[in-house]
């Protein structure tokens, strides 16, 4: 099941390790296709798509990553399995990040995702409308504090009928998280 812990473990990378990632080719403004789905979207200007191996390397040994895994009661092997679910990863200015996970499971009830976010320490949790032209969708925004690092996250849950996609944006402020999410929402399209 796509859980809020999974979203947070990957989402907090934006404020824990993205600055240490090496340089990569700048995003050229084209559409990014989500592997295994019919969805595509545009990244905001200044963002870079990164290799998933860089994501795993940056998370390895992170104290924040360890703390969130402990809160969620998962092992390091379960944590590795979570990282295997990431099909797209990007970084933005100021250590912001975005990740996409996909699943063949049905759209989870909103209340379940909100309860999961709160159970591992998410605060200021709010469900928000996330209207798209590509399928049923909703979003959950929240703040997460771990090891003294505070992040604002927005998980956009999109069901296109045959595949569930969860796009999580992480930045240092709610306004920036909402801005990035809006760029993605308005550019979402089926291939």
mmCIF file with all atom_site columns, C-alpha atoms in Angstrom:
data_model
loop_
_atom_site.group_PDB
_atom_site.id
_atom_site.type_symbol
_atom_site.label_atom_id
_atom_site.label_alt_id
_atom_site.label_comp_id
_atom_site.label_asym_id
_atom_site.label_entity_id
_atom_site.label_seq_id
_atom_site.pdbx_PDB_ins_code
_atom_site.Cartn_x
_atom_site.Cartn_y
_atom_site.Cartn_z
_atom_site.occupancy
_atom_site.B_iso_or_equiv
_atom_site.pdbx_formal_charge
_atom_site.auth_seq_id
_atom_site.auth_comp_id
_atom_site.auth_asym_id
_atom_site.auth_atom_id
_atom_site.pdbx_PDB_model_num
ATOM 1   C CA . UNK A 1 1   ? 0.000  0.000  0.000   1.00 0.00 ? 1   UNK A CA 1
ATOM 2   C CA . UNK A 1 2   ? 1.188  3.530  -0.742  1.00 0.00 ? 2   UNK A CA 1
ATOM 3   C CA . UNK A 1 3   ? 1.679  4.891  2.746   1.00 0.00 ? 3   UNK A CA 1
ATOM 4   C CA . UNK A 1 4   ? 2.344  8.340  4.079   1.00 0.00 ? 4   UNK A CA 1
ATOM 5   C CA . UNK A 1 5   ? 5.580  7.072  5.610   1.00 0.00 ? 5   UNK A CA 1
ATOM 6   C CA . UNK A 1 6   ? 6.790  6.076  2.176   1.00 0.00 ? 6   UNK A CA 1
ATOM 7   C CA . UNK A 1 7   ? 6.006  9.572  0.934   1.00 0.00 ? 7   UNK A CA 1
ATOM 8   C CA . UNK A 1 8   ? 7.833  11.188 3.830   1.00 0.00 ? 8   UNK A CA 1
ATOM 9   C CA . UNK A 1 9   ? 10.915 8.994  3.646   1.00 0.00 ? 9   UNK A CA 1
ATOM 10  C CA . UNK A 1 10  ? 11.508 9.971  0.060   1.00 0.00 ? 10  UNK A CA 1
ATOM 11  C CA . UNK A 1 11  ? 10.089 13.475 0.324   1.00 0.00 ? 11  UNK A CA 1
ATOM 12  C CA . UNK A 1 12  ? 12.380 14.636 3.107   1.00 0.00 ? 12  UNK A CA 1
ATOM 13  C CA . UNK A 1 13  ? 15.407 14.018 0.933   1.00 0.00 ? 13  UNK A CA 1
ATOM 14  C CA . UNK A 1 14  ? 14.833 17.482 -0.454  1.00 0.00 ? 14  UNK A CA 1
ATOM 15  C CA . UNK A 1 15  ? 15.929 19.033 2.802   1.00 0.00 ? 15  UNK A CA 1
ATOM 16  C CA . UNK A 1 16  ? 18.450 16.408 3.914   1.00 0.00 ? 16  UNK A CA 1
ATOM 17  C CA . UNK A 1 17  ? 20.690 15.495 1.052   1.00 0.00 ? 17  UNK A CA 1
ATOM 18  C CA . UNK A 1 18  ? 19.882 17.108 -2.290  1.00 0.00 ? 18  UNK A CA 1
ATOM 19  C CA . UNK A 1 19  ? 22.570 19.740 -1.896  1.00 0.00 ? 19  UNK A CA 1
ATOM 20  C CA . UNK A 1 20  ? 25.161 16.953 -1.845  1.00 0.00 ? 20  UNK A CA 1
ATOM 21  C CA . UNK A 1 21  ? 24.045 15.466 -5.153  1.00 0.00 ? 21  UNK A CA 1
ATOM 22  C CA . UNK A 1 22  ? 26.375 16.106 -8.078  1.00 0.00 ? 22  UNK A CA 1
ATOM 23  C CA . UNK A 1 23  ? 25.523 18.175 -11.095 1.00 0.00 ? 23  UNK A CA 1
ATOM 24  C CA . UNK A 1 24  ? 23.197 16.863 -13.764 1.00 0.00 ? 24  UNK A CA 1
ATOM 25  C CA . UNK A 1 25  ? 21.881 18.099 -17.065 1.00 0.00 ? 25  UNK A CA 1
ATOM 26  C CA . UNK A 1 26  ? 19.415 20.959 -16.596 1.00 0.00 ? 26  UNK A CA 1
ATOM 27  C CA . UNK A 1 27  ? 15.789 20.180 -17.273 1.00 0.00 ? 27  UNK A CA 1
ATOM 28  C CA . UNK A 1 28  ? 14.980 21.375 -20.785 1.00 0.00 ? 28  UNK A CA 1
ATOM 29  C CA . UNK A 1 29  ? 11.304 22.175 -20.201 1.00 0.00 ? 29  UNK A CA 1
ATOM 30  C CA . UNK A 1 30  ? 10.011 19.103 -22.028 1.00 0.00 ? 30  UNK A CA 1
ATOM 31  C CA . UNK A 1 31  ? 7.403  16.751 -20.645 1.00 0.00 ? 31  UNK A CA 1
ATOM 32  C CA . UNK A 1 32  ? 8.447  14.091 -18.154 1.00 0.00 ? 32  UNK A CA 1
ATOM 33  C CA . UNK A 1 33  ? 6.708  10.755 -18.593 1.00 0.00 ? 33  UNK A CA 1
ATOM 34  C CA . UNK A 1 34  ? 6.000  8.663  -15.528 1.00 0.00 ? 34  UNK A CA 1
ATOM 35  C CA . UNK A 1 35  ? 7.296  5.140  -16.160 1.00 0.00 ? 35  UNK A CA 1
ATOM 36  C CA . UNK A 1 36  ? 4.588  2.484  -16.156 1.00 0.00 ? 36  UNK A CA 1
ATOM 37  C CA . UNK A 1 37  ? 1.764  5.003  -16.587 1.00 0.00 ? 37  UNK A CA 1
ATOM 38  C CA . UNK A 1 38  ? 0.191  7.156  -19.253 1.00 0.00 ? 38  UNK A CA 1
ATOM 39  C CA . UNK A 1 39  ? 0.894  10.345 -17.260 1.00 0.00 ? 39  UNK A CA 1
ATOM 40  C CA . UNK A 1 40  ? 3.277  13.144 -18.103 1.00 0.00 ? 40  UNK A CA 1
ATOM 41  C CA . UNK A 1 41  ? 3.909  16.611 -16.665 1.00 0.00 ? 41  UNK A CA 1
ATOM 42  C CA . UNK A 1 42  ? 6.319  19.541 -16.723 1.00 0.00 ? 42  UNK A CA 1
ATOM 43  C CA . UNK A 1 43  ? 8.756  20.452 -13.974 1.00 0.00 ? 43  UNK A CA 1
ATOM 44  C CA . UNK A 1 44  ? 9.072  24.073 -12.885 1.00 0.00 ? 44  UNK A CA 1
ATOM 45  C CA . UNK A 1 45  ? 11.956 26.057 -14.336 1.00 0.00 ? 45  UNK A CA 1
ATOM 46  C CA . UNK A 1 46  ? 15.270 25.366 -12.616 1.00 0.00 ? 46  UNK A CA 1
ATOM 47  C CA . UNK A 1 47  ? 14.453 21.771 -11.639 1.00 0.00 ? 47  UNK A CA 1
ATOM 48  C CA . UNK A 1 48  ? 16.547 18.738 -12.647 1.00 0.00 ? 48  UNK A CA 1
ATOM 49  C CA . UNK A 1 49  ? 15.526 15.124 -13.108 1.00 0.00 ? 49  UNK A CA 1
ATOM 50  C CA . UNK A 1 50  ? 17.958 12.868 -11.247 1.00 0.00 ? 50  UNK A CA 1
ATOM 51  C CA . UNK A 1 51  ? 18.914 9.219  -11.351 1.00 0.00 ? 51  UNK A CA 1
ATOM 52  C CA . UNK A 1 52  ? 17.269 7.008  -8.725  1.00 0.00 ? 52  UNK A CA 1
ATOM 53  C CA . UNK A 1 53  ? 20.667 5.609  -7.726  1.00 0.00 ? 53  UNK A CA 1
ATOM 54  C CA . UNK A 1 54  ? 21.628 9.131  -6.631  1.00 0.00 ? 54  UNK A CA 1
ATOM 55  C CA . UNK A 1 55  ? 18.509 9.173  -4.482  1.00 0.00 ? 55  UNK A CA 1
ATOM 56  C CA . UNK A 1 56  ? 19.448 5.922  -2.771  1.00 0.00 ? 56  UNK A CA 1
ATOM 57  C CA . UNK A 1 57  ? 23.042 7.097  -2.235  1.00 0.00 ? 57  UNK A CA 1
ATOM 58  C CA . UNK A 1 58  ? 21.922 10.415 -0.747  1.00 0.00 ? 58  UNK A CA 1
ATOM 59  C CA . UNK A 1 59  ? 19.513 8.693  1.653   1.00 0.00 ? 59  UNK A CA 1
ATOM 60  C CA . UNK A 1 60  ? 22.000 6.053  2.796   1.00 0.00 ? 60  UNK A CA 1
ATOM 61  C CA . UNK A 1 61  ? 22.829 6.626  6.458   1.00 0.00 ? 61  UNK A CA 1
ATOM 62  C CA . UNK A 1 62  ? 20.730 9.786  6.805   1.00 0.00 ? 62  UNK A CA 1
ATOM 63  C CA . UNK A 1 63  ? 19.700 10.392 10.427  1.00 0.00 ? 63  UNK A CA 1
ATOM 64  C CA . UNK A 1 64  ? 16.387 11.875 9.280   1.00 0.00 ? 64  UNK A CA 1
ATOM 65  C CA . UNK A 1 65  ? 15.732 8.851  7.106   1.00 0.00 ? 65  UNK A CA 1
ATOM 66  C CA . UNK A 1 66  ? 16.508 6.558  10.058  1.00 0.00 ? 66  UNK A CA 1
ATOM 67  C CA . UNK A 1 67  ? 14.230 8.554  12.374  1.00 0.00 ? 67  UNK A CA 1
ATOM 68  C CA . UNK A 1 68  ? 11.285 8.405  9.994   1.00 0.00 ? 68  UNK A CA 1
ATOM 69  C CA . UNK A 1 69  ? 11.777 4.683  9.410   1.00 0.00 ? 69  UNK A CA 1
ATOM 70  C CA . UNK A 1 70  ? 11.767 4.157  13.177  1.00 0.00 ? 70  UNK A CA 1
ATOM 71  C CA . UNK A 1 71  ? 8.577  6.230  13.559  1.00 0.00 ? 71  UNK A CA 1
ATOM 72  C CA . UNK A 1 72  ? 6.925  4.048  10.936  1.00 0.00 ? 72  UNK A CA 1
ATOM 73  C CA . UNK A 1 73  ? 8.244  0.807  12.406  1.00 0.00 ? 73  UNK A CA 1
ATOM 74  C CA . UNK A 1 74  ? 10.006 -0.395 9.261   1.00 0.00 ? 74  UNK A CA 1
ATOM 75  C CA . UNK A 1 75  ? 13.341 -2.126 8.754   1.00 0.00 ? 75  UNK A CA 1
ATOM 76  C CA . UNK A 1 76  ? 16.211 -1.055 6.510   1.00 0.00 ? 76  UNK A CA 1
ATOM 77  C CA . UNK A 1 77  ? 15.246 -3.736 3.973   1.00 0.00 ? 77  UNK A CA 1
ATOM 78  C CA . UNK A 1 78  ? 11.690 -2.379 3.918   1.00 0.00 ? 78  UNK A CA 1
ATOM 79  C CA . UNK A 1 79  ? 13.158 1.080  3.484   1.00 0.00 ? 79  UNK A CA 1
ATOM 80  C CA . UNK A 1 80  ? 15.187 -0.147 0.498   1.00 0.00 ? 80  UNK A CA 1
ATOM 81  C CA . UNK A 1 81  ? 12.022 -1.637 -0.991  1.00 0.00 ? 81  UNK A CA 1
ATOM 82  C CA . UNK A 1 82  ? 10.349 1.765  -0.650  1.00 0.00 ? 82  UNK A CA 1
ATOM 83  C CA . UNK A 1 83  ? 13.126 3.391  -2.645  1.00 0.00 ? 83  UNK A CA 1
ATOM 84  C CA . UNK A 1 84  ? 12.653 0.776  -5.365  1.00 0.00 ? 84  UNK A CA 1
ATOM 85  C CA . UNK A 1 85  ? 9.098  2.121  -5.819  1.00 0.00 ? 85  UNK A CA 1
ATOM 86  C CA . UNK A 1 86  ? 10.331 5.571  -6.917  1.00 0.00 ? 86  UNK A CA 1
ATOM 87  C CA . UNK A 1 87  ? 9.910  5.850  -10.682 1.00 0.00 ? 87  UNK A CA 1
ATOM 88  C CA . UNK A 1 88  ? 10.899 9.499  -11.045 1.00 0.00 ? 88  UNK A CA 1
ATOM 89  C CA . UNK A 1 89  ? 12.977 11.813 -8.880  1.00 0.00 ? 89  UNK A CA 1
ATOM 90  C CA . UNK A 1 90  ? 13.846 15.512 -9.359  1.00 0.00 ? 90  UNK A CA 1
ATOM 91  C CA . UNK A 1 91  ? 15.509 18.281 -7.369  1.00 0.00 ? 91  UNK A CA 1
ATOM 92  C CA . UNK A 1 92  ? 14.866 21.993 -7.403  1.00 0.00 ? 92  UNK A CA 1
ATOM 93  C CA . UNK A 1 93  ? 16.310 25.201 -6.035  1.00 0.00 ? 93  UNK A CA 1
ATOM 94  C CA . UNK A 1 94  ? 17.039 25.446 -2.326  1.00 0.00 ? 94  UNK A CA 1
ATOM 95  C CA . UNK A 1 95  ? 17.124 21.684 -1.775  1.00 0.00 ? 95  UNK A CA 1
ATOM 96  C CA . UNK A 1 96  ? 13.521 21.104 -2.886  1.00 0.00 ? 96  UNK A CA 1
ATOM 97  C CA . UNK A 1 97  ? 12.589 17.695 -4.256  1.00 0.00 ? 97  UNK A CA 1
ATOM 98  C CA . UNK A 1 98  ? 9.893  15.783 -6.064  1.00 0.00 ? 98  UNK A CA 1
ATOM 99  C CA . UNK A 1 99  ? 9.342  12.069 -6.355  1.00 0.00 ? 99  UNK A CA 1
ATOM 100 C CA . UNK A 1 100 ? 6.814  9.872  -8.091  1.00 0.00 ? 100 UNK A CA 1
ATOM 101 C CA . UNK A 1 101 ? 5.677  6.452  -6.921  1.00 0.00 ? 101 UNK A CA 1
ATOM 102 C CA . UNK A 1 102 ? 3.257  4.201  -8.779  1.00 0.00 ? 102 UNK A CA 1
ATOM 103 C CA . UNK A 1 103 ? 1.102  1.288  -7.735  1.00 0.00 ? 103 UNK A CA 1
ATOM 104 C CA . UNK A 1 104 ? -1.536 -1.001 -9.161  1.00 0.00 ? 104 UNK A CA 1
ATOM 105 C CA . UNK A 1 105 ? -3.591 -0.570 -5.978  1.00 0.00 ? 105 UNK A CA 1
ATOM 106 C CA . UNK A 1 106 ? -6.862 1.332  -5.803  1.00 0.00 ? 106 UNK A CA 1
ATOM 107 C CA . UNK A 1 107 ? -7.089 4.948  -4.728  1.00 0.00 ? 107 UNK A CA 1
ATOM 108 C CA . UNK A 1 108 ? -6.771 4.916  -0.913  1.00 0.00 ? 108 UNK A CA 1
ATOM 109 C CA . UNK A 1 109 ? -9.408 6.609  1.230   1.00 0.00 ? 109 UNK A CA 1
ATOM 110 C CA . UNK A 1 110 ? -8.356 10.141 2.077   1.00 0.00 ? 110 UNK A CA 1
ATOM 111 C CA . UNK A 1 111 ? -8.873 9.613  5.794   1.00 0.00 ? 111 UNK A CA 1
ATOM 112 C CA . UNK A 1 112 ? -6.463 6.654  5.793   1.00 0.00 ? 112 UNK A CA 1
ATOM 113 C CA . UNK A 1 113 ? -3.667 8.719  4.249   1.00 0.00 ? 113 UNK A CA 1
ATOM 114 C CA . UNK A 1 114 ? -4.300 11.589 6.673   1.00 0.00 ? 114 UNK A CA 1
ATOM 115 C CA . UNK A 1 115 ? -4.223 9.192  9.651   1.00 0.00 ? 115 UNK A CA 1
ATOM 116 C CA . UNK A 1 116 ? -0.927 7.731  8.414   1.00 0.00 ? 116 UNK A CA 1
ATOM 117 C CA . UNK A 1 117 ? 0.634  11.175 8.021   1.00 0.00 ? 117 UNK A CA 1
ATOM 118 C CA . UNK A 1 118 ? -0.394 12.120 11.551  1.00 0.00 ? 118 UNK A CA 1
ATOM 119 C CA . UNK A 1 119 ? 0.773  8.788  13.001  1.00 0.00 ? 119 UNK A CA 1
ATOM 120 C CA . UNK A 1 120 ? 4.400  9.414  12.091  1.00 0.00 ? 120 UNK A CA 1
ATOM 121 C CA . UNK A 1 121 ? 4.438  13.051 13.183  1.00 0.00 ? 121 UNK A CA 1
ATOM 122 C CA . UNK A 1 122 ? 3.017  15.044 10.288  1.00 0.00 ? 122 UNK A CA 1
ATOM 123 C CA . UNK A 1 123 ? 1.493  18.301 11.521  1.00 0.00 ? 123 UNK A CA 1
ATOM 124 C CA . UNK A 1 124 ? -0.662 21.021 10.011  1.00 0.00 ? 124 UNK A CA 1
ATOM 125 C CA . UNK A 1 125 ? -2.247 18.281 7.878   1.00 0.00 ? 125 UNK A CA 1
ATOM 126 C CA . UNK A 1 126 ? -4.809 19.399 5.341   1.00 0.00 ? 126 UNK A CA 1
ATOM 127 C CA . UNK A 1 127 ? -6.651 17.680 2.567   1.00 0.00 ? 127 UNK A CA 1
ATOM 128 C CA . UNK A 1 128 ? -6.943 19.797 -0.515  1.00 0.00 ? 128 UNK A CA 1
ATOM 129 C CA . UNK A 1 129 ? -8.774 19.582 -3.799  1.00 0.00 ? 129 UNK A CA 1
ATOM 130 C CA . UNK A 1 130 ? -6.545 18.614 -6.673  1.00 0.00 ? 130 UNK A CA 1
ATOM 131 C CA . UNK A 1 131 ? -8.725 18.670 -9.778  1.00 0.00 ? 131 UNK A CA 1
ATOM 132 C CA . UNK A 1 132 ? -7.151 17.182 -12.887 1.00 0.00 ? 132 UNK A CA 1
ATOM 133 C CA . UNK A 1 133 ? -8.295 16.102 -16.320 1.00 0.00 ? 133 UNK A CA 1
ATOM 134 C CA . UNK A 1 134 ? -6.443 12.786 -16.061 1.00 0.00 ? 134 UNK A CA 1
ATOM 135 C CA . UNK A 1 135 ? -8.383 10.872 -13.393 1.00 0.00 ? 135 UNK A CA 1
ATOM 136 C CA . UNK A 1 136 ? -9.681 10.853 -9.834  1.00 0.00 ? 136 UNK A CA 1
ATOM 137 C CA . UNK A 1 137 ? -7.338 12.730 -7.542  1.00 0.00 ? 137 UNK A CA 1
ATOM 138 C CA . UNK A 1 138 ? -6.800 14.446 -4.221  1.00 0.00 ? 138 UNK A CA 1
ATOM 139 C CA . UNK A 1 139 ? -3.884 15.913 -2.305  1.00 0.00 ? 139 UNK A CA 1
ATOM 140 C CA . UNK A 1 140 ? -2.703 15.940 1.291   1.00 0.00 ? 140 UNK A CA 1
ATOM 141 C CA . UNK A 1 141 ? -0.424 18.728 2.509   1.00 0.00 ? 141 UNK A CA 1
ATOM 142 C CA . UNK A 1 142 ? 1.515  18.539 5.757   1.00 0.00 ? 142 UNK A CA 1
ATOM 143 C CA . UNK A 1 143 ? 4.567  19.708 7.663   1.00 0.00 ? 143 UNK A CA 1
ATOM 144 C CA . UNK A 1 144 ? 7.183  17.292 8.909   1.00 0.00 ? 144 UNK A CA 1
ATOM 145 C CA . UNK A 1 145 ? 9.914  17.974 11.453  1.00 0.00 ? 145 UNK A CA 1
ATOM 146 C CA . UNK A 1 146 ? 12.740 15.469 11.919  1.00 0.00 ? 146 UNK A CA 1
ATOM 147 C CA . UNK A 1 147 ? 16.188 16.012 13.410  1.00 0.00 ? 147 UNK A CA 1
ATOM 148 C CA . UNK A 1 148 ? 15.496 19.754 13.522  1.00 0.00 ? 148 UNK A CA 1
ATOM 149 C CA . UNK A 1 149 ? 14.769 19.986 9.793   1.00 0.00 ? 149 UNK A CA 1
ATOM 150 C CA . UNK A 1 150 ? 11.306 21.213 8.869   1.00 0.00 ? 150 UNK A CA 1
ATOM 151 C CA . UNK A 1 151 ? 9.758  20.465 5.488   1.00 0.00 ? 151 UNK A CA 1
ATOM 152 C CA . UNK A 1 152 ? 6.447  21.222 3.835   1.00 0.00 ? 152 UNK A CA 1
ATOM 153 C CA . UNK A 1 153 ? 5.144  18.352 1.719   1.00 0.00 ? 153 UNK A CA 1
ATOM 154 C CA . UNK A 1 154 ? 2.226  17.887 -0.653  1.00 0.00 ? 154 UNK A CA 1
ATOM 155 C CA . UNK A 1 155 ? 1.301  14.393 -1.834  1.00 0.00 ? 155 UNK A CA 1
ATOM 156 C CA . UNK A 1 156 ? -0.816 14.431 -5.002  1.00 0.00 ? 156 UNK A CA 1
ATOM 157 C CA . UNK A 1 157 ? -2.650 11.119 -5.426  1.00 0.00 ? 157 UNK A CA 1
ATOM 158 C CA . UNK A 1 158 ? -3.881 10.451 -8.966  1.00 0.00 ? 158 UNK A CA 1
ATOM 159 C CA . UNK A 1 159 ? -5.811 7.391  -10.170 1.00 0.00 ? 159 UNK A CA 1
ATOM 160 C CA . UNK A 1 160 ? -5.962 7.016  -13.947 1.00 0.00 ? 160 UNK A CA 1
ATOM 161 C CA . UNK A 1 161 ? -8.009 3.841  -13.727 1.00 0.00 ? 161 UNK A CA 1
ATOM 162 C CA . UNK A 1 162 ? -5.273 1.271  -14.240 1.00 0.00 ? 162 UNK A CA 1
ATOM 163 C CA . UNK A 1 163 ? -2.477 2.807  -12.205 1.00 0.00 ? 163 UNK A CA 1
ATOM 164 C CA . UNK A 1 164 ? -2.170 4.943  -9.076  1.00 0.00 ? 164 UNK A CA 1
ATOM 165 C CA . UNK A 1 165 ? 0.520  7.645  -9.109  1.00 0.00 ? 165 UNK A CA 1
ATOM 166 C CA . UNK A 1 166 ? 1.624  9.648  -6.096  1.00 0.00 ? 166 UNK A CA 1
ATOM 167 C CA . UNK A 1 167 ? 3.639  12.794 -6.799  1.00 0.00 ? 167 UNK A CA 1
ATOM 168 C CA . UNK A 1 168 ? 5.175  14.269 -3.648  1.00 0.00 ? 168 UNK A CA 1
ATOM 169 C CA . UNK A 1 169 ? 6.689  17.745 -3.583  1.00 0.00 ? 169 UNK A CA 1
ATOM 170 C CA . UNK A 1 170 ? 8.937  18.784 -0.678  1.00 0.00 ? 170 UNK A CA 1
ATOM 171 C CA . UNK A 1 171 ? 10.192 22.313 -0.060  1.00 0.00 ? 171 UNK A CA 1
ATOM 172 C CA . UNK A 1 172 ? 11.011 24.554 2.874   1.00 0.00 ? 172 UNK A CA 1
ATOM 173 C CA . UNK A 1 173 ? 7.739  26.525 2.738   1.00 0.00 ? 173 UNK A CA 1
ATOM 174 C CA . UNK A 1 174 ? 4.071  25.828 2.153   1.00 0.00 ? 174 UNK A CA 1
ATOM 175 C CA . UNK A 1 175 ? 3.811  28.621 -0.433  1.00 0.00 ? 175 UNK A CA 1
ATOM 176 C CA . UNK A 1 176 ? 6.656  27.158 -2.516  1.00 0.00 ? 176 UNK A CA 1
ATOM 177 C CA . UNK A 1 177 ? 5.275  23.627 -2.211  1.00 0.00 ? 177 UNK A CA 1
ATOM 178 C CA . UNK A 1 178 ? 1.867  24.841 -3.404  1.00 0.00 ? 178 UNK A CA 1
ATOM 179 C CA . UNK A 1 179 ? 3.467  26.786 -6.299  1.00 0.00 ? 179 UNK A CA 1
ATOM 180 C CA . UNK A 1 180 ? 5.402  23.749 -7.539  1.00 0.00 ? 180 UNK A CA 1
ATOM 181 C CA . UNK A 1 181 ? 2.338  21.499 -7.166  1.00 0.00 ? 181 UNK A CA 1
ATOM 182 C CA . UNK A 1 182 ? 0.275  23.931 -9.239  1.00 0.00 ? 182 UNK A CA 1
ATOM 183 C CA . UNK A 1 183 ? 2.830  23.842 -12.083 1.00 0.00 ? 183 UNK A CA 1
ATOM 184 C CA . UNK A 1 184 ? 2.587  20.058 -12.073 1.00 0.00 ? 184 UNK A CA 1
ATOM 185 C CA . UNK A 1 185 ? -1.215 19.947 -11.712 1.00 0.00 ? 185 UNK A CA 1
ATOM 186 C CA . UNK A 1 186 ? -1.834 22.299 -14.631 1.00 0.00 ? 186 UNK A CA 1
ATOM 187 C CA . UNK A 1 187 ? 0.573  20.408 -16.897 1.00 0.00 ? 187 UNK A CA 1
ATOM 188 C CA . UNK A 1 188 ? -0.596 16.842 -16.113 1.00 0.00 ? 188 UNK A CA 1
ATOM 189 C CA . UNK A 1 189 ? -1.657 15.022 -19.255 1.00 0.00 ? 189 UNK A CA 1
ATOM 190 C CA . UNK A 1 190 ? -2.216 11.535 -20.578 1.00 0.00 ? 190 UNK A CA 1
ATOM 191 C CA . UNK A 1 191 ? 0.212  10.559 -23.334 1.00 0.00 ? 191 UNK A CA 1
#
